[in-house]
PDB file of C-alpha atoms in Angstrom:
ATOM      1  CA  MET A 579      29.886 -32.633  14.610  1.00  0.00           C
ATOM      2  CA  ARG A 580      27.860 -29.516  15.729  1.00  0.00           C
ATOM      3  CA  ALA A 581      30.095 -27.065  17.147  1.00  0.00           C
ATOM      4  CA  VAL A 582      32.621 -27.636  14.279  1.00  0.00           C
ATOM      5  CA  LYS A 583      30.189 -27.061  11.404  1.00  0.00           C
ATOM      6  CA  GLU A 584      28.763 -23.967  13.024  1.00  0.00           C
ATOM      7  CA  TRP A 585      32.276 -22.770  13.701  1.00  0.00           C
ATOM      8  CA  LYS A 586      33.003 -22.920   9.997  1.00  0.00           C
ATOM      9  CA  ASN A 587      29.890 -20.704   9.260  1.00  0.00           C
ATOM     10  CA  GLN A 588      30.325 -18.456  11.544  1.00  0.00           C
ATOM     11  CA  ARG A 589      34.511 -18.302  10.704  1.00  0.00           C
ATOM     12  CA  LEU A 590      32.801 -17.631   6.607  1.00  0.00           C
ATOM     13  CA  LEU A 591      30.536 -15.149   8.587  1.00  0.00           C
ATOM     14  CA  ASP A 592      33.462 -13.765   9.739  1.00  0.00           C
ATOM     15  CA  VAL A 593      35.431 -13.327   6.568  1.00  0.00           C
ATOM     16  CA  LEU A 594      32.043 -12.011   4.613  1.00  0.00           C
ATOM     17  CA  LEU A 595      31.763  -9.274   7.382  1.00  0.00           C
ATOM     18  CA  ALA A 596      35.779  -8.732   7.076  1.00  0.00           C
ATOM     19  CA  ALA A 597      35.252  -8.297   3.456  1.00  0.00           C
ATOM     20  CA  ARG A 598      32.226  -5.747   3.547  1.00  0.00           C
ATOM     21  CA  CYS A 599      33.572  -3.653   6.466  1.00  0.00           C
ATOM     22  CA  LYS A 600      37.271  -3.401   4.225  1.00  0.00           C
ATOM     23  CA  HIS A 601      34.908  -2.115   1.789  1.00  0.00           C
ATOM     24  CA  PHE A 602      32.725   0.566   3.076  1.00  0.00           C
ATOM     25  CA  SER A 603      35.799   1.583   4.810  1.00  0.00           C
ATOM     26  CA  ILE A 604      34.739   0.851   8.663  1.00  0.00           C
ATOM     27  CA  GLN A 605      37.794   0.005   9.772  1.00  0.00           C
ATOM     28  CA  PRO A 606      38.797  -1.904  12.852  1.00  0.00           C
ATOM     29  CA  PRO A 607      35.538  -4.013  11.962  1.00  0.00           C
ATOM     30  CA  SER A 608      34.808  -4.258  15.322  1.00  0.00           C
ATOM     31  CA  LEU A 609      33.396  -1.275  14.780  1.00  0.00           C
ATOM     32  CA  PHE A 610      30.631  -2.775  13.217  1.00  0.00           C
ATOM     33  CA  TYR A 611      30.151  -4.740  16.373  1.00  0.00           C
ATOM     34  CA  ARG A 612      30.181  -1.763  18.343  1.00  0.00           C
ATOM     35  CA  TRP A 613      27.162  -0.588  16.544  1.00  0.00           C
ATOM     36  CA  GLN A 614      25.490  -3.724  16.158  1.00  0.00           C
ATOM     37  CA  LYS A 615      25.373  -3.348  20.042  1.00  0.00           C
ATOM     38  CA  ILE A 616      24.375  -0.515  20.374  1.00  0.00           C
ATOM     39  CA  LEU A 617      21.616  -1.537  18.027  1.00  0.00           C
ATOM     40  CA  PHE A 618      20.590  -3.822  19.946  1.00  0.00           C
ATOM     41  CA  GLU A 619      20.327  -2.106  23.222  1.00  0.00           C
ATOM     42  CA  ASN A 620      18.520   0.632  21.502  1.00  0.00           C
ATOM     43  CA  VAL A 621      15.917  -1.211  19.341  1.00  0.00           C
ATOM     44  CA  ALA A 622      12.916  -1.451  21.598  1.00  0.00           C
ATOM     45  CA  SER A 623      13.006   2.081  22.660  1.00  0.00           C
ATOM     46  CA  ALA A 624      12.498   3.022  18.491  1.00  0.00           C
ATOM     47  CA  PHE A 625       9.564   1.098  18.750  1.00  0.00           C
ATOM     48  CA  LYS A 626       8.345   2.685  21.898  1.00  0.00           C
ATOM     49  CA  LEU A 627       5.496   5.295  22.055  1.00  0.00           C
ATOM     50  CA  GLN A 628       6.420   8.710  23.106  1.00  0.00           C
ATOM     51  CA  ASN A 629       4.350  10.103  25.352  1.00  0.00           C
ATOM     52  CA  GLY A 630       1.339   8.686  24.575  1.00  0.00           C
ATOM     53  CA  THR A 631       1.190  10.992  20.948  1.00  0.00           C
ATOM     54  CA  GLY A 632       0.480   7.109  19.389  1.00  0.00           C
ATOM     55  CA  GLU A 633      -2.306   6.462  22.294  1.00  0.00           C
ATOM     56  CA  ARG A 634      -4.253  10.428  21.810  1.00  0.00           C
ATOM     57  CA  ASN A 635      -3.929   9.085  18.184  1.00  0.00           C
ATOM     58  CA  ARG A 636      -4.965   6.407  17.566  1.00  0.00           C
ATOM     59  CA  GLU A 637      -8.079   7.757  20.387  1.00  0.00           C
ATOM     60  CA  GLU A 638      -8.394  10.460  17.762  1.00  0.00           C
ATOM     61  CA  LYS A 639      -8.542   8.096  15.369  1.00  0.00           C
ATOM     62  CA  VAL A 640     -11.252   5.520  16.760  1.00  0.00           C
ATOM     63  CA  LYS A 641     -13.137   8.652  17.325  1.00  0.00           C
ATOM     64  CA  LYS A 642     -13.213  10.349  13.774  1.00  0.00           C
ATOM     65  CA  LEU A 643     -14.137   7.142  12.912  1.00  0.00           C
ATOM     66  CA  GLU A 644     -17.621   6.509  15.395  1.00  0.00           C
ATOM     67  CA  GLU A 645     -18.409  10.175  13.808  1.00  0.00           C
ATOM     68  CA  LYS A 646     -17.768   8.817  10.668  1.00  0.00           C
ATOM     69  CA  LEU A 647     -20.081   5.712  11.066  1.00  0.00           C
ATOM     70  CA  ALA A 648     -22.699   7.431  12.752  1.00  0.00           C
ATOM     71  CA  HIS A 649     -23.542   9.565   9.544  1.00  0.00           C
ATOM     72  CA  LYS A 650     -23.313   6.618   7.044  1.00  0.00           C
ATOM     73  CA  ASP A 651     -25.723   5.352  10.013  1.00  0.00           C
ATOM     74  CA  GLU A 652     -28.851   8.278   9.332  1.00  0.00           C
ATOM     75  CA  VAL A 653     -27.312   8.061   5.651  1.00  0.00           C
ATOM     76  CA  ILE A 654     -28.856   4.284   5.532  1.00  0.00           C
ATOM     77  CA  ALA A 655     -31.717   5.685   7.537  1.00  0.00           C
ATOM     78  CA  GLU A 656     -32.660   8.477   6.128  1.00  0.00           C
ATOM     79  CA  ILE A 657     -32.920   6.699   2.474  1.00  0.00           C
ATOM     80  CA  MET A 658     -34.256   3.638   3.837  1.00  0.00           C
ATOM     81  CA  PHE A 659     -37.076   6.499   5.166  1.00  0.00           C
ATOM     82  CA  ASP A 660     -37.946   7.575   1.513  1.00  0.00           C
ATOM     83  CA  TYR A 661     -38.384   4.012   0.278  1.00  0.00           C
ATOM     84  CA  VAL A 662     -40.887   3.438   2.307  1.00  0.00           C
ATOM     85  CA  LYS A 663     -42.849   6.579   2.055  1.00  0.00           C
ATOM     86  CA  LEU A 664     -41.969   5.744  -2.236  1.00  0.00           C
ATOM     87  CA  LYS A 665     -43.095   1.831  -1.974  1.00  0.00           C
ATOM     88  CA  ARG A 666     -46.420   3.437  -0.015  1.00  0.00           C
ATOM     89  CA  MET A 667     -47.220   6.030  -2.787  1.00  0.00           C
ATOM     90  CA  PHE A 668     -46.643   3.069  -5.978  1.00  0.00           C
ATOM     91  CA  THR A 669     -48.084  -0.131  -3.830  1.00  0.00           C
ATOM     92  CA  PRO A 670     -51.882  -0.295  -4.841  1.00  0.00           C
ATOM     93  CA  ASN A 671     -53.877  -0.530  -1.229  1.00  0.00           C
ATOM     94  CA  HIS A 672     -50.551   0.617   0.664  1.00  0.00           C
ATOM     95  CA  GLU A 673     -49.072  -2.417   1.702  1.00  0.00           C
ATOM     96  CA  VAL A 674     -45.459  -2.525   2.337  1.00  0.00           C
TER      97      VAL A 674
END
């Protein structure tokens, strides 16, 4: 029974596909399946990195983010230094 149901579903899809191919003037409809086959065979290459470019870009991005983080750390250290200095100036008996 399941095979019959799958066959009916596939037949319905084929009819719908044939109608879409006709609408878009793709003749013969087997041309669609040829394009689909080419796509599925080559889709992985579309997502591969070209000559390590993606890796190099990722390394550059990481380096920039590390530099940005180091700069933020320096700014926080300067602010904390000034905060402690001001706190000592305004705290009686220099209690910190």
